[in-house]
Amino acid sequence: MTDSRTASAVSAPPERSPWPALWALVIGFFMILVDTTIVSVANPAIKAALDPSTNNLDNVVWVTSAYLLTYAVPLLVTGRLGDRFGPKNVYLVGLAIFTIASLACGLASSLEVLIIARAVQGLGAALMTPQTMAVITRTFPPQRRGAAMGLWGATAGVATLVGPLAGGLLVDGLGWEWIFFINIPVGVIGFIAALILVPQLPQSTHKFDFLGVALSAVGLFLIVFGLQEGEHFDWAAWIWAMVAAGVVVMALFVWTQARSKTEPLVPLDLFRDRNFSVSNLAIAAVGFTVTSMALPQMFYLQLARGLTPTESALLLVPLAILSGVLAPFAGKLLDRTDPRVLLVPGLLLVGGSLGLYTALILNDAPIWAFLIPSALMGIGNAGMWGPLATTATRNLPPRQAGAGAGIYNTTRTVGSVIGSASIAAFMQARLEANLPGAGDATESFGSGSLPPQVVEGFTNAMGQSLFLPIGVIFVGLIAVLFMKRPSVIRPHGAPRDAAPAAQAAPAAAGE
């Protein structure tokens, strides 16, 4: 009894309001999201500037893939670093690395240098991201996490708007370099805010599973590199061997985690919570979909339809506004309802909007029509991001907040990495299918215009490429159907500061 009380006292959240700290952390989270969406808009301009001599789209996609790869691999251990050294300290180190790497990205004079700088950026983002979710888990009681994750979802919605719009304006007005330079003042402001507002939470000792880190890094790299470069090497036997080796290494990683007698990198007992397991599968599908859908859309709008980066970004305004406005309301509703009430229609709307995008592209619809699926996707996003994160973390005990946040963010980012690699290969395959001999006919893929004779084939290839994220998002939809109603839900009208006694007692006993 005494030990239990002592442990509760150590892990108890601070008495001051957790909202100022969350707002400070949101600045860095916002910057990470903006950076990702900015790059998706600027890819054609980056290719034209740094890779004008090739017709292969895989090269410029590595600007995103390198970032996502170095973002995904360390997340498992960076969550634990937050538990060990304090989420505030690890977050500040990550923010400093991210900001300095942004400067290096803007100064890059070749595609290779840019990819390396983006990889360093990904490491900084990996240090930052788990700390935000860990702070929410450790400072907000379960029955109030929906509102906190609502802010998280609203941030994603606003970043979806600011990223493409800022990217379009900066690329058109100042050059692609400024999509990275803009991170510097934001990073400085975020660093000062976190230094002042984020509390020092209790630290705990962890043994780090370096074998697990090595195995996960090697396995993921083999899989992603194989998928990314497969089309470039005509899917040679060694490419398939590389992918297969990656799968074997990842299986070995899981086996070592299950047999670990000390402290595994991935505590597999967390997956006994059905909602945690299902949320991880669903967020992998969401990460895959969100990353993979942007590339064919932007290449189509800018190269086949002749829109500028700013004009193509403006088509995302309904998505961003509706997602940002509705996400907080979805978070509050989630505090007192079954998550499936929001997740099922949310994922359906995202999948349906992608289907509508495909139809509009293949039928050469007027530009204004693309605002319709953008609006539908905005509504779907509001019922997707926050509810998934809340459901995954609702039952996590404070001592496992870092590990759980690390696993969840790793799963999401792994989905994004595989999505980025897969869509590059799929786009290239559809280009070859629709434009035989594309190597001779597509010399201007990165220059902002296409020869008239290849526009139809290019359009069909980009539209067909969206079939991939459509299929994956419906996998996520099927997964969330297997969720169960959480045990801690705040009834309508109940105080926001405490769960009902009947629910709070079992929750406390479970910890």
Short mmCIF file of C-alpha atoms in Angstrom, two decimals:
data_model
loop_
_atom_site.label_atom_id
_atom_site.label_comp_id
_atom_site.label_asym_id
_atom_site.label_seq_id
_atom_site.Cartn_x
_atom_site.Cartn_y
_atom_site.Cartn_z
CA MET A 1 0.00 0.00 0.00
CA THR A 2 2.80 2.38 0.97
CA ASP A 3 4.74 1.59 -2.20
CA SER A 4 1.64 2.22 -4.29
CA ARG A 5 1.04 5.58 -2.65
CA THR A 6 4.68 6.53 -3.07
CA ALA A 7 4.62 5.62 -6.76
CA SER A 8 1.42 7.62 -7.23
CA ALA A 9 2.96 10.62 -5.55
CA VAL A 10 6.04 10.44 -7.75
CA SER A 11 4.02 10.22 -10.97
CA ALA A 12 1.30 12.68 -9.96
CA PRO A 13 0.88 15.56 -12.39
CA PRO A 14 1.81 19.05 -11.28
CA GLU A 15 -0.89 21.08 -9.60
CA ARG A 16 -0.65 24.02 -11.99
CA SER A 17 -2.74 24.00 -15.16
CA PRO A 18 -1.19 21.82 -17.87
CA TRP A 19 -2.55 23.96 -20.71
CA PRO A 20 0.26 26.57 -20.94
CA ALA A 21 2.85 23.79 -21.23
CA LEU A 22 0.82 22.09 -23.94
CA TRP A 23 0.50 25.34 -25.89
CA ALA A 24 4.27 25.80 -25.73
CA LEU A 25 4.91 22.27 -27.00
CA VAL A 26 2.34 22.73 -29.75
CA ILE A 27 4.59 25.39 -31.33
CA GLY A 28 7.28 22.80 -32.04
CA PHE A 29 4.72 20.18 -33.11
CA PHE A 30 3.21 22.76 -35.44
CA MET A 31 6.61 23.47 -36.97
CA ILE A 32 7.24 19.77 -37.64
CA LEU A 33 3.89 19.40 -39.41
CA VAL A 34 4.31 22.61 -41.39
CA ASP A 35 7.75 21.49 -42.51
CA THR A 36 6.37 18.23 -43.90
CA THR A 37 3.50 19.87 -45.82
CA ILE A 38 5.70 22.69 -47.09
CA VAL A 39 8.09 20.20 -48.67
CA SER A 40 5.28 18.32 -50.45
CA VAL A 41 4.30 21.56 -52.22
CA ALA A 42 7.89 22.47 -53.03
CA ASN A 43 8.97 19.09 -54.44
CA PRO A 44 8.58 20.11 -58.10
CA ALA A 45 10.60 23.30 -57.50
CA ILE A 46 13.29 21.42 -55.58
CA LYS A 47 13.57 18.88 -58.39
CA ALA A 48 13.85 21.64 -60.99
CA ALA A 49 16.57 23.39 -58.97
CA LEU A 50 18.65 20.48 -57.67
CA ASP A 51 17.83 17.49 -59.90
CA PRO A 52 16.99 18.87 -63.38
CA SER A 53 18.92 16.30 -65.39
CA THR A 54 16.92 13.16 -64.49
CA ASN A 55 13.33 12.08 -65.18
CA ASN A 56 13.03 9.75 -62.19
CA LEU A 57 10.74 11.07 -59.45
CA ASP A 58 12.36 8.79 -56.83
CA ASN A 59 15.33 11.11 -56.33
CA VAL A 60 13.40 14.12 -55.05
CA VAL A 61 11.10 11.90 -52.99
CA TRP A 62 14.15 11.05 -50.85
CA VAL A 63 13.98 14.64 -49.54
CA THR A 64 10.86 13.43 -47.71
CA SER A 65 11.88 9.81 -47.19
CA ALA A 66 15.25 10.62 -45.59
CA TYR A 67 13.49 12.90 -43.10
CA LEU A 68 10.84 10.31 -42.30
CA LEU A 69 13.39 7.51 -41.98
CA THR A 70 15.56 9.30 -39.40
CA TYR A 71 12.35 10.49 -37.75
CA ALA A 72 10.90 6.98 -37.41
CA VAL A 73 13.88 4.90 -36.33
CA PRO A 74 14.83 6.74 -33.09
CA LEU A 75 11.28 7.34 -31.83
CA LEU A 76 11.20 4.20 -29.72
CA VAL A 77 14.29 5.25 -27.78
CA THR A 78 13.57 9.01 -27.71
CA GLY A 79 10.33 8.33 -25.86
CA ARG A 80 12.38 6.53 -23.21
CA LEU A 81 14.92 9.36 -23.20
CA GLY A 82 12.09 11.67 -22.18
CA ASP A 83 11.26 9.41 -19.22
CA ARG A 84 14.92 9.21 -18.24
CA PHE A 85 16.09 12.82 -18.65
CA GLY A 86 12.74 14.62 -18.54
CA PRO A 87 10.51 15.40 -21.53
CA LYS A 88 11.30 19.10 -21.30
CA ASN A 89 15.07 18.62 -21.61
CA VAL A 90 14.85 16.16 -24.50
CA TYR A 91 12.30 18.35 -26.30
CA LEU A 92 14.59 21.40 -26.09
CA VAL A 93 17.57 19.46 -27.47
CA GLY A 94 15.45 18.18 -30.35
CA LEU A 95 14.11 21.64 -31.13
CA ALA A 96 17.63 23.07 -31.25
CA ILE A 97 18.77 20.31 -33.65
CA PHE A 98 15.71 20.77 -35.84
CA THR A 99 16.17 24.53 -36.08
CA ILE A 100 19.89 24.34 -36.93
CA ALA A 101 19.23 21.61 -39.52
CA SER A 102 16.58 23.85 -41.11
CA LEU A 103 19.29 26.45 -41.71
CA ALA A 104 21.46 23.77 -43.33
CA CYS A 105 18.56 22.69 -45.57
CA GLY A 106 18.06 26.23 -46.82
CA LEU A 107 21.77 26.62 -47.59
CA ALA A 108 22.03 23.26 -49.44
CA SER A 109 23.57 23.59 -52.90
CA SER A 110 22.87 20.02 -54.08
CA LEU A 111 20.15 17.42 -53.68
CA GLU A 112 22.54 15.15 -51.74
CA VAL A 113 23.34 17.88 -49.19
CA LEU A 114 19.64 18.68 -48.81
CA ILE A 115 18.81 15.03 -48.18
CA ILE A 116 21.54 14.79 -45.49
CA ALA A 117 20.31 17.98 -43.78
CA ARG A 118 16.75 16.65 -43.91
CA ALA A 119 17.95 13.47 -42.22
CA VAL A 120 19.37 15.56 -39.35
CA GLN A 121 16.07 17.43 -39.20
CA GLY A 122 14.30 14.11 -38.79
CA LEU A 123 16.49 13.26 -35.80
CA GLY A 124 15.51 16.54 -34.13
CA ALA A 125 11.84 15.85 -34.82
CA ALA A 126 12.22 12.36 -33.34
CA LEU A 127 13.48 13.84 -30.08
CA MET A 128 10.60 16.32 -29.91
CA THR A 129 7.48 14.40 -30.93
CA PRO A 130 7.10 11.77 -28.16
CA GLN A 131 7.56 14.42 -25.48
CA THR A 132 4.35 16.22 -26.49
CA MET A 133 2.22 13.10 -26.10
CA ALA A 134 4.07 12.06 -22.94
CA VAL A 135 3.37 15.44 -21.32
CA ILE A 136 -0.34 15.13 -22.22
CA THR A 137 -0.46 11.63 -20.76
CA ARG A 138 1.35 12.63 -17.55
CA THR A 139 -0.36 15.95 -16.86
CA PHE A 140 -3.95 15.47 -18.12
CA PRO A 141 -6.22 12.93 -16.40
CA PRO A 142 -7.75 10.34 -18.78
CA GLN A 143 -11.16 12.02 -18.84
CA ARG A 144 -9.63 15.32 -20.06
CA ARG A 145 -7.21 13.99 -22.65
CA GLY A 146 -9.79 14.24 -25.41
CA ALA A 147 -9.82 18.04 -25.09
CA ALA A 148 -6.01 18.14 -25.06
CA MET A 149 -5.81 15.91 -28.12
CA GLY A 150 -8.45 18.13 -29.70
CA LEU A 151 -5.89 20.93 -29.58
CA TRP A 152 -3.37 18.51 -31.08
CA GLY A 153 -5.80 17.75 -33.91
CA ALA A 154 -6.58 21.44 -34.46
CA THR A 155 -2.84 22.11 -34.72
CA ALA A 156 -2.59 19.49 -37.44
CA GLY A 157 -5.47 21.15 -39.29
CA VAL A 158 -3.99 24.64 -39.12
CA ALA A 159 -0.56 23.30 -40.14
CA THR A 160 -2.21 21.66 -43.14
CA LEU A 161 -3.27 25.13 -44.27
CA VAL A 162 -0.25 27.15 -43.24
CA GLY A 163 2.26 24.66 -44.66
CA PRO A 164 1.07 24.56 -48.28
CA LEU A 165 0.10 28.25 -48.36
CA ALA A 166 3.36 29.41 -46.81
CA GLY A 167 5.23 26.97 -49.03
CA GLY A 168 3.50 28.23 -52.15
CA LEU A 169 4.06 31.88 -51.31
CA LEU A 170 7.68 31.33 -50.32
CA VAL A 171 8.52 29.18 -53.34
CA ASP A 172 6.84 31.60 -55.74
CA GLY A 173 8.20 34.74 -54.10
CA LEU A 174 11.57 33.95 -52.57
CA GLY A 175 12.58 30.44 -53.65
CA TRP A 176 12.35 26.94 -52.22
CA GLU A 177 15.15 27.66 -49.71
CA TRP A 178 12.82 29.83 -47.65
CA ILE A 179 10.53 26.94 -46.76
CA PHE A 180 13.37 25.93 -44.42
CA PHE A 181 14.57 29.37 -43.36
CA ILE A 182 11.08 30.13 -42.00
CA ASN A 183 11.64 27.47 -39.31
CA ILE A 184 14.41 29.48 -37.67
CA PRO A 185 12.32 32.26 -36.02
CA VAL A 186 9.57 29.76 -35.17
CA GLY A 187 12.13 27.46 -33.57
CA VAL A 188 13.59 30.28 -31.46
CA ILE A 189 10.13 31.32 -30.22
CA GLY A 190 9.20 27.70 -29.48
CA PHE A 191 12.44 27.14 -27.55
CA ILE A 192 11.87 30.18 -25.31
CA ALA A 193 8.21 29.26 -24.71
CA ALA A 194 9.06 25.66 -23.76
CA LEU A 195 11.94 26.78 -21.54
CA ILE A 196 9.58 29.01 -19.54
CA LEU A 197 6.24 27.17 -19.58
CA VAL A 198 6.94 23.42 -19.66
CA PRO A 199 7.45 21.98 -16.15
CA GLN A 200 10.22 19.58 -15.15
CA LEU A 201 8.38 16.30 -14.66
CA PRO A 202 9.73 13.44 -12.49
CA GLN A 203 12.39 11.30 -14.16
CA SER A 204 12.75 7.53 -14.02
CA THR A 205 15.66 5.21 -14.74
CA HIS A 206 15.53 3.10 -17.89
CA LYS A 207 17.91 0.58 -19.41
CA PHE A 208 18.15 1.17 -23.13
CA ASP A 209 17.88 -1.80 -25.47
CA PHE A 210 20.62 -0.93 -27.95
CA LEU A 211 20.29 -4.28 -29.73
CA GLY A 212 16.63 -3.48 -30.32
CA VAL A 213 17.51 -0.02 -31.65
CA ALA A 214 20.06 -1.52 -34.07
CA LEU A 215 17.71 -4.24 -35.31
CA SER A 216 14.79 -1.85 -35.85
CA ALA A 217 17.03 0.64 -37.66
CA VAL A 218 18.54 -1.97 -39.99
CA GLY A 219 15.23 -3.66 -40.71
CA LEU A 220 13.38 -0.46 -41.48
CA PHE A 221 16.18 0.88 -43.65
CA LEU A 222 16.30 -2.29 -45.75
CA ILE A 223 12.55 -2.24 -46.31
CA VAL A 224 12.30 1.45 -47.16
CA PHE A 225 15.38 1.55 -49.39
CA GLY A 226 14.14 -1.48 -51.30
CA LEU A 227 10.71 0.02 -51.88
CA GLN A 228 12.14 3.43 -52.74
CA GLU A 229 14.69 2.24 -55.31
CA GLY A 230 12.85 -0.82 -56.65
CA GLU A 231 11.44 0.86 -59.73
CA HIS A 232 14.75 2.55 -60.47
CA PHE A 233 16.50 -0.84 -60.59
CA ASP A 234 13.62 -2.60 -62.42
CA TRP A 235 12.80 -4.61 -59.29
CA ALA A 236 15.92 -6.72 -59.61
CA ALA A 237 16.29 -9.87 -57.51
CA TRP A 238 18.59 -8.11 -55.04
CA ILE A 239 15.91 -5.47 -54.38
CA TRP A 240 13.42 -8.15 -53.39
CA ALA A 241 16.13 -9.83 -51.30
CA MET A 242 16.73 -6.54 -49.50
CA VAL A 243 13.04 -6.09 -48.70
CA ALA A 244 12.77 -9.71 -47.54
CA ALA A 245 15.86 -9.29 -45.35
CA GLY A 246 14.29 -6.21 -43.80
CA VAL A 247 11.14 -8.16 -42.94
CA VAL A 248 13.25 -10.93 -41.39
CA VAL A 249 15.25 -8.43 -39.31
CA MET A 250 12.05 -6.78 -38.07
CA ALA A 251 10.69 -10.22 -37.12
CA LEU A 252 13.93 -10.86 -35.22
CA PHE A 253 13.48 -7.50 -33.49
CA VAL A 254 10.00 -8.47 -32.28
CA TRP A 255 11.33 -11.85 -31.11
CA THR A 256 14.12 -10.23 -29.07
CA GLN A 257 11.62 -7.84 -27.52
CA ALA A 258 9.41 -10.72 -26.43
CA ARG A 259 12.34 -12.61 -24.86
CA SER A 260 14.05 -9.63 -23.24
CA LYS A 261 14.76 -10.27 -19.55
CA THR A 262 15.60 -6.64 -18.74
CA GLU A 263 13.68 -3.72 -20.21
CA PRO A 264 12.68 -4.09 -23.88
CA LEU A 265 12.62 -1.15 -26.23
CA VAL A 266 9.00 -2.03 -27.00
CA PRO A 267 7.08 -3.28 -23.92
CA LEU A 268 4.86 -5.79 -25.70
CA ASP A 269 2.50 -5.94 -22.73
CA LEU A 270 1.17 -2.53 -23.82
CA PHE A 271 -0.41 -4.29 -26.78
CA ARG A 272 -2.62 -6.31 -24.43
CA ASP A 273 -4.77 -3.19 -24.37
CA ARG A 274 -6.93 -3.76 -27.45
CA ASN A 275 -7.50 -0.08 -28.12
CA PHE A 276 -3.76 0.65 -27.99
CA SER A 277 -3.10 -2.12 -30.52
CA VAL A 278 -5.92 -1.10 -32.84
CA SER A 279 -4.99 2.59 -32.63
CA ASN A 280 -1.43 1.76 -33.64
CA LEU A 281 -2.58 -0.22 -36.67
CA ALA A 282 -4.99 2.55 -37.67
CA ILE A 283 -2.46 5.37 -37.25
CA ALA A 284 0.00 3.44 -39.45
CA ALA A 285 -2.65 3.39 -42.17
CA VAL A 286 -3.35 7.10 -41.62
CA GLY A 287 0.35 8.00 -41.77
CA PHE A 288 0.73 6.00 -44.99
CA THR A 289 -2.33 7.65 -46.54
CA VAL A 290 -1.60 11.26 -45.61
CA THR A 291 2.00 11.05 -46.83
CA SER A 292 1.31 9.16 -50.05
CA MET A 293 -1.73 11.13 -51.23
CA ALA A 294 0.05 14.51 -51.40
CA LEU A 295 2.66 13.67 -54.06
CA PRO A 296 0.40 12.65 -56.97
CA GLN A 297 -2.02 15.49 -56.20
CA MET A 298 0.66 18.18 -56.22
CA PHE A 299 2.47 16.84 -59.28
CA TYR A 300 -0.84 16.68 -61.16
CA LEU A 301 -2.00 20.16 -60.21
CA GLN A 302 1.32 21.84 -60.90
CA LEU A 303 2.57 19.91 -63.92
CA ALA A 304 -0.56 18.72 -65.72
CA ARG A 305 -2.82 21.68 -64.90
CA GLY A 306 -0.16 24.40 -64.73
CA LEU A 307 -1.00 25.75 -61.27
CA THR A 308 1.65 27.54 -59.24
CA PRO A 309 2.56 26.15 -55.79
CA THR A 310 0.45 28.89 -54.19
CA GLU A 311 -2.58 28.15 -56.37
CA SER A 312 -2.38 24.42 -55.73
CA ALA A 313 -2.05 25.06 -51.98
CA LEU A 314 -5.17 27.26 -51.98
CA LEU A 315 -7.19 24.20 -52.91
CA LEU A 316 -6.39 22.83 -49.44
CA VAL A 317 -7.96 25.77 -47.60
CA PRO A 318 -11.31 23.99 -46.92
CA LEU A 319 -9.41 20.97 -45.56
CA ALA A 320 -7.37 23.05 -43.15
CA ILE A 321 -10.15 25.34 -41.96
CA LEU A 322 -12.70 22.59 -41.33
CA SER A 323 -10.14 20.34 -39.67
CA GLY A 324 -8.85 23.13 -37.42
CA VAL A 325 -12.32 24.35 -36.43
CA LEU A 326 -13.91 20.95 -35.84
CA ALA A 327 -11.01 19.15 -34.11
CA PRO A 328 -11.48 20.80 -30.66
CA PHE A 329 -15.20 19.95 -30.71
CA ALA A 330 -14.37 16.38 -31.67
CA GLY A 331 -11.92 16.21 -28.75
CA LYS A 332 -14.52 17.37 -26.24
CA LEU A 333 -17.07 14.93 -27.63
CA LEU A 334 -14.55 12.10 -27.38
CA ASP A 335 -14.28 12.65 -23.61
CA ARG A 336 -17.81 11.29 -23.25
CA THR A 337 -18.40 8.87 -26.13
CA ASP A 338 -17.15 5.73 -27.83
CA PRO A 339 -14.23 6.67 -30.14
CA ARG A 340 -15.76 4.72 -33.02
CA VAL A 341 -18.56 7.28 -33.19
CA LEU A 342 -15.98 9.74 -34.54
CA LEU A 343 -13.40 7.44 -36.13
CA VAL A 344 -15.66 5.43 -38.45
CA PRO A 345 -17.25 8.42 -40.21
CA GLY A 346 -13.92 10.28 -40.11
CA LEU A 347 -12.01 7.54 -41.92
CA LEU A 348 -14.92 6.98 -44.32
CA LEU A 349 -14.87 10.65 -45.29
CA VAL A 350 -11.10 10.61 -45.85
CA GLY A 351 -11.35 7.52 -48.07
CA GLY A 352 -14.36 8.92 -49.91
CA SER A 353 -12.66 12.25 -50.52
CA LEU A 354 -9.65 10.45 -52.04
CA GLY A 355 -12.03 8.55 -54.31
CA LEU A 356 -13.55 11.86 -55.40
CA TYR A 357 -10.07 13.31 -56.00
CA THR A 358 -9.32 10.35 -58.25
CA ALA A 359 -12.52 10.79 -60.24
CA LEU A 360 -11.90 14.52 -60.69
CA ILE A 361 -8.32 13.95 -61.89
CA LEU A 362 -9.21 11.19 -64.33
CA ASN A 363 -12.08 13.22 -65.77
CA ASP A 364 -10.11 16.48 -66.08
CA ALA A 365 -12.60 18.32 -63.85
CA PRO A 366 -12.56 22.12 -63.44
CA ILE A 367 -10.16 23.33 -60.78
CA TRP A 368 -12.86 24.69 -58.46
CA ALA A 369 -14.30 21.17 -58.11
CA PHE A 370 -11.22 20.09 -56.14
CA LEU A 371 -12.47 22.25 -53.24
CA ILE A 372 -15.24 19.68 -52.61
CA PRO A 373 -13.06 16.68 -51.67
CA SER A 374 -10.81 19.09 -49.79
CA ALA A 375 -13.75 20.04 -47.56
CA LEU A 376 -14.78 16.42 -47.04
CA MET A 377 -11.24 15.51 -46.07
CA GLY A 378 -11.13 18.38 -43.56
CA ILE A 379 -14.22 17.04 -41.80
CA GLY A 380 -12.76 13.54 -41.84
CA ASN A 381 -9.44 14.71 -40.41
CA ALA A 382 -11.20 16.24 -37.40
CA GLY A 383 -12.59 12.82 -36.52
CA MET A 384 -9.34 10.97 -37.14
CA TRP A 385 -6.13 12.44 -35.64
CA GLY A 386 -7.20 13.46 -32.13
CA PRO A 387 -9.53 10.49 -31.48
CA LEU A 388 -6.85 7.98 -32.47
CA ALA A 389 -4.20 9.58 -30.25
CA THR A 390 -6.59 9.88 -27.30
CA THR A 391 -7.74 6.28 -27.60
CA ALA A 392 -4.17 4.99 -27.80
CA THR A 393 -2.98 6.86 -24.70
CA ARG A 394 -6.11 6.81 -22.52
CA ASN A 395 -5.09 3.78 -20.45
CA LEU A 396 -1.32 4.33 -20.37
CA PRO A 397 0.10 4.53 -16.81
CA PRO A 398 2.42 7.51 -16.24
CA ARG A 399 5.51 5.30 -15.92
CA GLN A 400 4.95 4.06 -19.49
CA ALA A 401 3.95 7.38 -21.03
CA GLY A 402 7.23 7.80 -22.88
CA ALA A 403 7.32 4.23 -24.16
CA GLY A 404 3.69 4.35 -25.29
CA ALA A 405 4.10 7.72 -26.99
CA GLY A 406 7.28 6.49 -28.67
CA ILE A 407 5.57 3.34 -29.98
CA TYR A 408 2.54 5.27 -31.24
CA ASN A 409 4.60 7.91 -33.02
CA THR A 410 6.95 5.28 -34.41
CA THR A 411 4.01 3.37 -35.85
CA ARG A 412 2.60 6.53 -37.40
CA THR A 413 5.93 7.53 -38.88
CA VAL A 414 6.75 4.04 -40.12
CA GLY A 415 3.45 4.18 -41.97
CA SER A 416 4.51 7.52 -43.43
CA VAL A 417 7.94 6.20 -44.45
CA ILE A 418 6.47 3.17 -46.20
CA GLY A 419 3.81 5.38 -47.75
CA SER A 420 6.41 7.77 -49.13
CA ALA A 421 8.50 4.93 -50.56
CA SER A 422 5.52 3.02 -51.91
CA ILE A 423 3.89 5.97 -53.64
CA ALA A 424 7.16 6.83 -55.40
CA ALA A 425 7.39 3.29 -56.78
CA PHE A 426 3.67 3.18 -57.61
CA MET A 427 3.75 6.57 -59.38
CA GLN A 428 6.75 5.50 -61.43
CA ALA A 429 5.04 2.22 -62.35
CA ARG A 430 1.86 4.02 -63.44
CA LEU A 431 3.93 6.48 -65.48
CA GLU A 432 5.64 3.61 -67.28
CA ALA A 433 2.27 1.96 -67.90
CA ASN A 434 0.59 5.10 -69.23
CA LEU A 435 3.62 6.60 -70.98
CA PRO A 436 5.73 3.84 -72.55
CA GLY A 437 9.19 5.22 -73.13
CA ALA A 438 8.59 8.00 -70.62
CA GLY A 439 12.32 8.60 -70.35
CA ASP A 440 12.30 10.35 -73.74
CA ALA A 441 8.99 12.16 -73.43
CA THR A 442 9.11 13.57 -69.93
CA GLU A 443 12.21 15.71 -69.94
CA SER A 444 10.37 18.54 -68.21
CA PHE A 445 8.81 16.64 -65.25
CA GLY A 446 10.49 19.04 -62.89
CA SER A 447 10.27 22.29 -64.85
CA GLY A 448 6.64 23.27 -64.27
CA SER A 449 5.30 22.33 -67.73
CA LEU A 450 4.63 19.17 -69.73
CA PRO A 451 4.65 18.59 -73.49
CA PRO A 452 1.02 18.34 -74.70
CA GLN A 453 1.52 14.79 -75.96
CA VAL A 454 2.22 13.43 -72.46
CA VAL A 455 -0.37 15.34 -70.42
CA GLU A 456 -3.12 12.73 -70.75
CA GLY A 457 -0.86 9.82 -69.82
CA PHE A 458 0.66 11.77 -66.93
CA THR A 459 -2.81 12.69 -65.65
CA ASN A 460 -4.00 9.08 -65.76
CA ALA A 461 -0.87 7.96 -63.92
CA MET A 462 -1.35 10.47 -61.10
CA GLY A 463 -5.05 9.66 -60.76
CA GLN A 464 -4.41 5.92 -60.66
CA SER A 465 -1.67 6.45 -58.07
CA LEU A 466 -4.34 7.53 -55.57
CA PHE A 467 -5.80 4.02 -55.59
CA LEU A 468 -2.97 3.04 -53.24
CA PRO A 469 -3.79 5.42 -50.33
CA ILE A 470 -7.51 4.71 -50.82
CA GLY A 471 -6.93 1.01 -50.20
CA VAL A 472 -4.74 1.62 -47.17
CA ILE A 473 -7.11 4.04 -45.42
CA PHE A 474 -9.88 1.45 -45.63
CA VAL A 475 -7.57 -0.99 -43.84
CA GLY A 476 -7.47 1.57 -41.03
CA LEU A 477 -11.26 1.81 -41.12
CA ILE A 478 -11.64 -1.95 -40.71
CA ALA A 479 -9.17 -1.87 -37.81
CA VAL A 480 -11.09 0.72 -35.75
CA LEU A 481 -14.24 -1.40 -35.94
CA PHE A 482 -12.51 -3.76 -33.48
CA MET A 483 -12.08 -1.09 -30.79
CA LYS A 484 -13.97 -1.39 -27.53
CA ARG A 485 -15.66 1.31 -25.50
CA PRO A 486 -13.11 2.85 -23.04
CA SER A 487 -13.68 2.23 -19.34
CA VAL A 488 -13.08 5.90 -18.43
CA ILE A 489 -15.55 8.21 -20.15
CA ARG A 490 -16.81 11.46 -18.64
CA PRO A 491 -20.62 11.55 -18.81
CA HIS A 492 -22.27 14.66 -20.23
CA GLY A 493 -22.39 17.41 -17.62
CA ALA A 494 -19.83 15.79 -15.30
CA PRO A 495 -17.00 17.97 -13.88
CA ARG A 496 -14.00 18.18 -16.21
CA ASP A 497 -11.51 17.86 -13.35
CA ALA A 498 -12.37 14.36 -12.26
CA ALA A 499 -13.82 11.13 -13.58
CA PRO A 500 -16.91 9.71 -11.88
CA ALA A 501 -15.93 7.75 -8.83
CA ALA A 502 -17.20 4.50 -10.29
CA GLN A 503 -14.88 4.88 -13.24
CA ALA A 504 -11.94 6.61 -11.57
CA ALA A 505 -11.46 3.89 -8.96
CA PRO A 506 -10.93 1.03 -11.44
CA ALA A 507 -8.67 3.25 -13.51
CA ALA A 508 -6.53 4.02 -10.47
CA ALA A 509 -6.43 0.38 -9.49
CA GLY A 510 -5.26 -0.55 -12.99
CA GLU A 511 -2.25 1.71 -12.66
#
